[in-house]
Amino acid sequence: LTRANKSVADIAAAIEASMLEVGPQVSKRIATIAAVANIATLLGLLGTIFGMINAFQTVAASGEALGKTELLAKGIYQAMITTAAGLLVAIPVLIAYHWISAKVEALVSEIDRLSVEFVEAFAWSAAPAPAARRVSWNGESGDAPAQLGRSRSGNEVAAST
């Protein structure tokens, strides 16, 4: 609005510049949310790997491990708990990421639509009124004050001004 005395092109350029400035500010934290979801999943996977390593290390260290599932159970339990914890964090965060992304996209689209409508309305209100044109009876237009045309009966008449 500080550029209201400028041309339509200048106002449209100012709106575009503002969108380029505000757009990244609106969506800059969204990538962080996606990263948290991905990291949580990877941490769960890492815990699974550590749990399985622990389970097989226990079996390897014990000479009498054959047939004793309780020796494997502790490592497998650790693997399953870390997987579940990673998924319990990743799933809601991923849902939130997609929900927020959709909201930001809808907001940016609405701002874009409203800015186009504003520029179009401003351009329409700022445009000079079209000059009145005179039309003869035969439908031809012209700018002469007394353009001759044909009446419905075929006689030549001057178009009204």
XYZ file of N, CA and C in Angstrom:
483
model
N 0.811 -1.206 0.000
C 0.000 0.000 0.000
C 0.848 1.261 0.000
N 2.109 1.151 0.411
C 2.973 2.322 0.359
C 3.319 2.684 -1.076
N 3.053 1.765 -1.998
C 3.339 2.022 -3.410
C 2.061 2.258 -4.204
N 0.998 2.721 -3.540
C -0.301 2.885 -4.194
C -0.273 3.930 -5.304
N 0.657 4.847 -5.254
C 0.732 5.868 -6.298
C 1.608 5.411 -7.470
N 2.021 4.173 -7.469
C 2.861 3.632 -8.541
C 1.985 2.985 -9.610
N 2.615 2.523 -10.651
C 1.881 1.848 -11.732
C 1.478 0.444 -11.295
N 0.592 -0.151 -12.060
C 0.125 -1.501 -11.766
C 1.292 -2.481 -11.821
N 2.173 -2.310 -12.786
C 3.336 -3.199 -12.908
C 4.240 -3.085 -11.687
N 4.423 -1.857 -11.173
C 5.250 -1.667 -9.984
C 4.619 -2.328 -8.764
N 3.304 -2.221 -8.654
C 2.616 -2.841 -7.518
C 2.688 -4.358 -7.626
N 2.498 -4.895 -8.813
C 2.597 -6.345 -9.010
C 4.006 -6.832 -8.680
N 5.019 -6.080 -9.080
C 6.402 -6.450 -8.775
C 6.660 -6.388 -7.275
N 6.080 -5.408 -6.584
C 6.247 -5.295 -5.135
C 5.588 -6.468 -4.415
N 4.416 -6.870 -4.890
C 3.741 -8.028 -4.287
C 4.564 -9.287 -4.509
N 5.090 -9.460 -5.704
C 5.922 -10.621 -6.003
C 7.170 -10.641 -5.123
N 7.791 -9.483 -4.934
C 8.978 -9.402 -4.075
C 8.633 -9.750 -2.633
N 7.480 -9.291 -2.176
C 7.045 -9.614 -0.810
C 6.795 -11.101 -0.654
N 6.195 -11.718 -1.669
C 5.953 -13.160 -1.613
C 7.275 -13.929 -1.567
N 8.251 -13.472 -2.336
C 9.554 -14.140 -2.330
C 10.255 -13.976 -0.989
N 9.947 -12.910 -0.285
C 10.544 -12.670 1.026
C 9.831 -13.458 2.121
N 8.508 -13.482 2.090
C 7.727 -14.103 3.151
C 7.611 -15.612 2.966
N 7.550 -16.085 1.729
C 7.392 -17.513 1.462
C 8.403 -18.396 2.177
N 9.680 -18.124 2.056
C 10.664 -18.947 2.764
C 10.543 -18.857 4.284
N 10.125 -17.716 4.808
C 9.956 -17.588 6.256
C 8.834 -18.482 6.758
N 7.778 -18.608 5.956
C 6.644 -19.434 6.356
C 7.018 -20.907 6.362
N 7.822 -21.330 5.418
C 8.110 -22.757 5.268
C 9.505 -23.183 5.724
N 10.258 -22.309 6.367
C 11.645 -22.663 6.677
C 11.777 -23.741 7.753
N 10.855 -23.863 8.672
C 10.952 -24.852 9.736
C 10.368 -26.212 9.337
N 9.718 -26.267 8.202
C 9.086 -27.519 7.790
C 10.130 -28.593 7.498
N 11.244 -28.222 6.933
C 12.300 -29.199 6.646
C 12.833 -29.816 7.935
N 12.852 -29.046 9.017
C 13.318 -29.560 10.305
C 12.388 -30.665 10.799
N 11.084 -30.482 10.610
C 10.120 -31.494 11.044
C 10.347 -32.797 10.272
N 10.560 -32.680 8.967
C 10.831 -33.874 8.158
C 12.124 -34.550 8.599
N 13.124 -33.752 8.932
C 14.398 -34.315 9.384
C 14.222 -35.071 10.700
N 13.414 -34.542 11.621
C 13.171 -35.229 12.896
C 12.527 -36.590 12.650
N 11.546 -36.633 11.745
C 10.897 -37.915 11.434
C 11.895 -38.908 10.849
N 12.727 -38.457 9.937
C 13.724 -39.354 9.328
C 14.771 -39.802 10.335
N 15.219 -38.891 11.180
C 16.237 -39.233 12.173
C 15.677 -40.209 13.206
N 14.424 -40.016 13.619
C 13.811 -40.937 14.575
C 13.747 -42.354 14.010
N 13.391 -42.456 12.755
C 13.345 -43.773 12.112
C 14.729 -44.397 12.063
N 15.716 -43.598 11.708
C 17.086 -44.116 11.630
C 17.633 -44.493 13.004
N 17.278 -43.718 14.036
C 17.722 -44.073 15.387
C 17.079 -45.382 15.838
N 15.815 -45.595 15.480
C 15.171 -46.872 15.789
C 15.865 -48.025 15.090
N 16.230 -47.816 13.846
C 16.953 -48.846 13.100
C 18.327 -49.098 13.720
N 18.995 -48.033 14.113
C 20.305 -48.177 14.747
C 20.191 -48.968 16.050
N 19.134 -48.672 16.828
C 18.913 -49.439 18.063
C 18.654 -50.905 17.777
N 17.944 -51.179 16.686
C 17.696 -52.563 16.285
C 19.014 -53.273 15.978
N 19.864 -52.593 15.254
C 21.169 -53.177 14.909
C 21.984 -53.436 16.168
N 22.022 -52.458 17.091
C 22.765 -52.652 18.341
C 22.176 -53.801 19.168
N 20.847 -53.913 19.192
C 20.222 -55.018 19.916
C 20.578 -56.367 19.321
N 20.578 -56.451 18.011
C 20.935 -57.721 17.353
C 22.421 -58.042 17.555
N 23.262 -57.014 17.505
C 24.693 -57.235 17.775
C 24.869 -57.776 19.190
N 24.138 -57.164 20.138
C 24.209 -57.598 21.535
C 23.753 -59.058 21.670
N 22.658 -59.392 20.971
C 22.154 -60.760 21.054
C 23.167 -61.762 20.509
N 23.734 -61.485 19.358
C 24.684 -62.425 18.768
C 26.017 -62.435 19.510
N 26.362 -61.319 20.113
C 27.585 -61.282 20.913
C 27.424 -62.169 22.150
N 26.260 -62.129 22.743
C 25.985 -62.960 23.905
C 26.063 -64.434 23.543
N 25.462 -64.773 22.400
C 25.500 -66.162 21.950
C 26.934 -66.581 21.651
N 27.705 -65.707 21.008
C 29.083 -66.040 20.646
C 29.970 -66.182 21.875
N 29.714 -65.382 22.906
C 30.547 -65.411 24.108
C 30.243 -66.629 24.971
N 29.055 -67.161 24.874
C 28.653 -68.289 25.704
C 28.788 -69.566 24.897
N 29.528 -70.480 25.403
C 29.716 -71.750 24.720
C 28.487 -72.626 24.815
N 27.659 -72.399 25.775
C 26.492 -73.255 25.963
C 25.208 -72.552 25.494
N 25.299 -71.637 24.532
C 24.161 -70.845 24.067
C 23.237 -71.610 23.146
N 23.718 -72.715 22.550
C 22.881 -73.463 21.624
C 21.633 -73.975 22.336
N 20.480 -73.585 21.778
C 19.215 -74.046 22.323
C 18.700 -73.216 23.474
N 19.403 -72.195 23.900
C 18.974 -71.352 25.020
C 18.497 -70.006 24.487
N 17.209 -69.924 24.268
C 16.630 -68.698 23.707
C 16.680 -67.528 24.669
N 16.759 -67.777 25.962
C 16.802 -66.661 26.925
C 18.054 -65.813 26.749
N 19.134 -66.388 26.244
C 20.345 -65.610 25.999
C 20.135 -64.636 24.826
N 19.327 -65.044 23.833
C 19.034 -64.179 22.698
C 17.962 -63.139 23.036
N 17.100 -63.463 23.964
C 15.925 -62.642 24.245
C 16.283 -61.216 24.665
N 17.321 -61.051 25.471
C 17.681 -59.707 25.944
C 18.064 -58.792 24.775
N 18.876 -59.272 23.858
C 19.290 -58.474 22.703
C 18.128 -58.202 21.747
N 17.280 -59.226 21.541
C 16.125 -59.035 20.664
C 15.148 -58.048 21.290
N 14.973 -58.139 22.622
C 14.104 -57.196 23.344
C 14.611 -55.758 23.126
N 15.918 -55.575 23.275
C 16.509 -54.235 23.052
C 16.254 -53.779 21.620
N 16.394 -54.654 20.664
C 16.174 -54.309 19.262
C 14.732 -53.895 19.021
N 13.773 -54.631 19.577
C 12.361 -54.325 19.357
C 11.947 -53.022 20.067
N 12.451 -52.792 21.254
C 12.112 -51.559 21.992
C 12.624 -50.336 21.242
N 13.849 -50.368 20.760
C 14.378 -49.194 20.040
C 13.660 -48.986 18.712
N 13.278 -50.070 18.039
C 12.498 -49.928 16.801
C 11.150 -49.293 17.089
N 10.467 -49.789 18.111
C 9.161 -49.232 18.484
C 9.285 -47.764 18.894
N 10.301 -47.432 19.656
C 10.484 -46.037 20.086
C 10.727 -45.127 18.885
N 11.557 -45.569 17.963
C 11.818 -44.773 16.766
C 10.557 -44.554 15.945
N 9.743 -45.603 15.798
C 8.497 -45.481 15.037
C 7.459 -44.647 15.787
N 7.427 -44.747 17.114
C 6.488 -43.942 17.906
C 6.782 -42.446 17.775
N 8.019 -42.100 17.536
C 8.370 -40.695 17.307
C 8.158 -40.338 15.839
N 8.628 -41.188 14.942
C 8.629 -40.859 13.508
C 7.233 -40.750 12.915
N 6.322 -41.636 13.271
C 4.998 -41.646 12.637
C 4.210 -40.371 12.927
N 4.047 -39.961 14.198
C 3.302 -38.715 14.430
C 4.002 -37.475 13.851
N 5.319 -37.460 13.905
C 6.045 -36.316 13.353
C 5.880 -36.261 11.844
N 5.892 -37.401 11.181
C 5.689 -37.439 9.734
C 4.270 -37.007 9.363
N 3.289 -37.428 10.150
C 1.911 -36.976 9.926
C 1.830 -35.460 10.095
N 2.437 -34.939 11.155
C 2.438 -33.490 11.387
C 3.130 -32.754 10.248
N 4.224 -33.306 9.758
C 4.950 -32.684 8.649
C 4.057 -32.538 7.422
N 3.365 -33.609 7.058
C 2.515 -33.546 5.865
C 1.316 -32.622 6.084
N 0.761 -32.616 7.279
C -0.361 -31.727 7.577
C 0.066 -30.260 7.505
N 1.197 -29.943 8.130
C 1.703 -28.561 8.117
C 2.109 -28.155 6.704
N 2.735 -29.061 5.963
C 3.113 -28.750 4.573
C 1.889 -28.412 3.736
N 0.824 -29.177 3.910
C -0.403 -28.909 3.159
C -1.000 -27.569 3.560
N -0.967 -27.244 4.852
C -1.491 -25.957 5.318
C -0.674 -24.795 4.750
N 0.638 -24.923 4.755
C 1.500 -23.862 4.227
C 1.268 -23.706 2.732
N 1.157 -24.812 2.011
C 0.910 -24.742 0.569
C -0.430 -24.070 0.278
N -1.446 -24.416 1.070
C -2.765 -23.791 0.886
C -2.707 -22.302 1.211
N -1.968 -21.946 2.247
C -1.826 -20.534 2.624
C -1.117 -19.744 1.537
N -0.041 -20.282 1.013
C 0.707 -19.600 -0.045
C -0.150 -19.468 -1.308
N -0.909 -20.515 -1.630
C -1.799 -20.444 -2.797
C -2.881 -19.382 -2.600
N -3.435 -19.307 -1.397
C -4.472 -18.309 -1.113
C -3.902 -16.894 -1.191
N -2.707 -16.694 -0.649
C -2.065 -15.376 -0.722
C -1.797 -15.012 -2.176
N -1.337 -15.970 -2.951
C -1.071 -15.730 -4.371
C -2.357 -15.364 -5.105
N -3.424 -16.118 -4.853
C -4.711 -15.838 -5.496
C -5.226 -14.450 -5.119
N -5.143 -14.115 -3.837
C -5.624 -12.807 -3.389
C -4.784 -11.667 -3.952
N -3.480 -11.886 -4.075
C -2.634 -10.829 -4.633
C -2.939 -10.604 -6.110
N -3.222 -11.686 -6.837
C -3.602 -11.541 -8.250
C -4.926 -10.793 -8.356
N -5.891 -11.165 -7.505
C -7.176 -10.463 -7.513
C -7.002 -8.982 -7.174
N -6.130 -8.688 -6.216
C -5.888 -7.297 -5.832
C -5.292 -6.510 -6.995
N -4.286 -7.076 -7.630
C -3.641 -6.380 -8.752
C -4.639 -6.175 -9.889
N -5.448 -7.195 -10.168
C -6.442 -7.053 -11.232
C -7.479 -5.982 -10.880
N -7.928 -5.959 -9.625
C -8.913 -4.951 -9.201
C -8.292 -3.557 -9.238
N -7.038 -3.457 -8.810
C -6.357 -2.166 -8.824
C -6.149 -1.693 -10.253
N -5.774 -2.619 -11.140
C -5.560 -2.250 -12.542
C -6.872 -1.806 -13.171
N -7.968 -2.478 -12.835
C -9.268 -2.114 -13.394
C -9.709 -0.741 -12.893
N -9.489 -0.458 -11.600
C -9.919 0.832 -11.063
C -9.007 1.969 -11.515
N -7.758 1.656 -11.831
C -6.813 2.693 -12.245
C -6.858 2.962 -13.745
N -7.485 2.076 -14.503
C -7.524 2.240 -15.957
C -8.479 3.376 -16.332
N -8.116 4.166 -17.334
C -9.030 5.225 -17.769
C -10.278 4.625 -18.407
N -11.374 5.331 -18.267
C -12.632 4.856 -18.854
C -12.507 4.868 -20.371
N -13.048 3.868 -21.055
C -12.954 3.842 -22.516
C -13.773 4.978 -23.118
N -13.294 5.500 -24.228
C -13.996 6.597 -24.902
C -15.298 6.073 -25.487
N -16.325 6.917 -25.425
C -17.617 6.515 -25.992
C -17.495 6.468 -27.503
N -18.067 5.454 -28.077
C -18.013 5.317 -29.526
C -19.419 5.491 -30.072
N -19.481 6.104 -31.204
C -20.770 6.299 -31.860
C -21.020 5.137 -32.805
N -22.236 4.695 -32.843
C -22.574 3.556 -33.683
C -23.703 3.960 -34.604
N -23.550 3.625 -35.866
C -24.594 3.938 -36.839
C -25.650 2.842 -36.825
N -26.738 3.066 -37.531
C -27.824 2.096 -37.584
C -27.392 0.784 -38.210
N -26.407 0.832 -39.095
C -26.001 -0.417 -39.741
C -24.965 -1.190 -38.908
N -24.692 -0.724 -37.695
C -23.817 -1.450 -36.794
C -22.360 -1.098 -36.916
N -21.991 -0.219 -37.832
C -20.593 0.173 -37.962
C -20.291 1.214 -36.908
N -19.114 1.141 -36.312
C -18.742 2.130 -35.310
C -17.840 3.170 -35.937
N -17.804 4.313 -35.300
C -16.951 5.381 -35.809
C -16.826 6.481 -34.793
N -15.844 7.314 -34.961
C -15.601 8.394 -34.022
C -16.056 9.747 -34.541
N -16.507 9.822 -35.788
C -16.933 11.111 -36.348
C -18.223 11.542 -35.657
N -18.364 12.831 -35.343
C -19.554 13.273 -34.624
C -20.835 13.042 -35.392
N -20.802 13.042 -36.684
C -22.033 12.860 -37.439
C -21.833 11.771 -38.470
N -21.514 10.585 -38.013
C -21.285 9.477 -38.924
C -22.606 9.103 -39.593
N -22.526 8.878 -40.884
C -23.732 8.504 -41.610
C -23.883 6.996 -41.590
N -25.103 6.583 -41.451
C -25.396 5.172 -41.491
C -26.708 4.966 -42.217
N -27.220 3.791 -42.196
C -28.484 3.498 -42.853
C -29.505 3.170 -41.775
N -30.686 3.719 -41.962
C -31.773 3.405 -41.044
C -32.305 2.035 -41.393
N -33.206 1.550 -40.611
C -33.776 0.222 -40.862
C -34.545 0.211 -42.198
N -34.970 1.346 -42.573
C -35.696 1.408 -43.863
C -34.745 1.593 -45.033
N -33.435 1.774 -44.778
C -32.475 1.922 -45.843
C -32.096 3.366 -46.132
N -32.687 4.347 -45.467
C -32.339 5.750 -45.687
C -31.089 6.098 -44.897
N -30.269 7.005 -45.469
C -29.082 7.468 -44.757
C -29.485 8.406 -43.649
N -28.922 8.191 -42.464
C -29.202 9.064 -41.324
C -27.898 9.302 -40.576
N -27.852 10.384 -39.825
C -26.685 10.648 -38.960
C -26.892 9.923 -37.655
N -25.851 9.286 -37.204
C -25.933 8.566 -35.927
C -26.052 9.580 -34.802
N -26.771 9.201 -33.768
C -26.930 10.131 -32.637
C -25.620 10.221 -31.859
N -25.410 11.384 -31.235
C -24.178 11.581 -30.475
C -24.419 11.447 -29.019
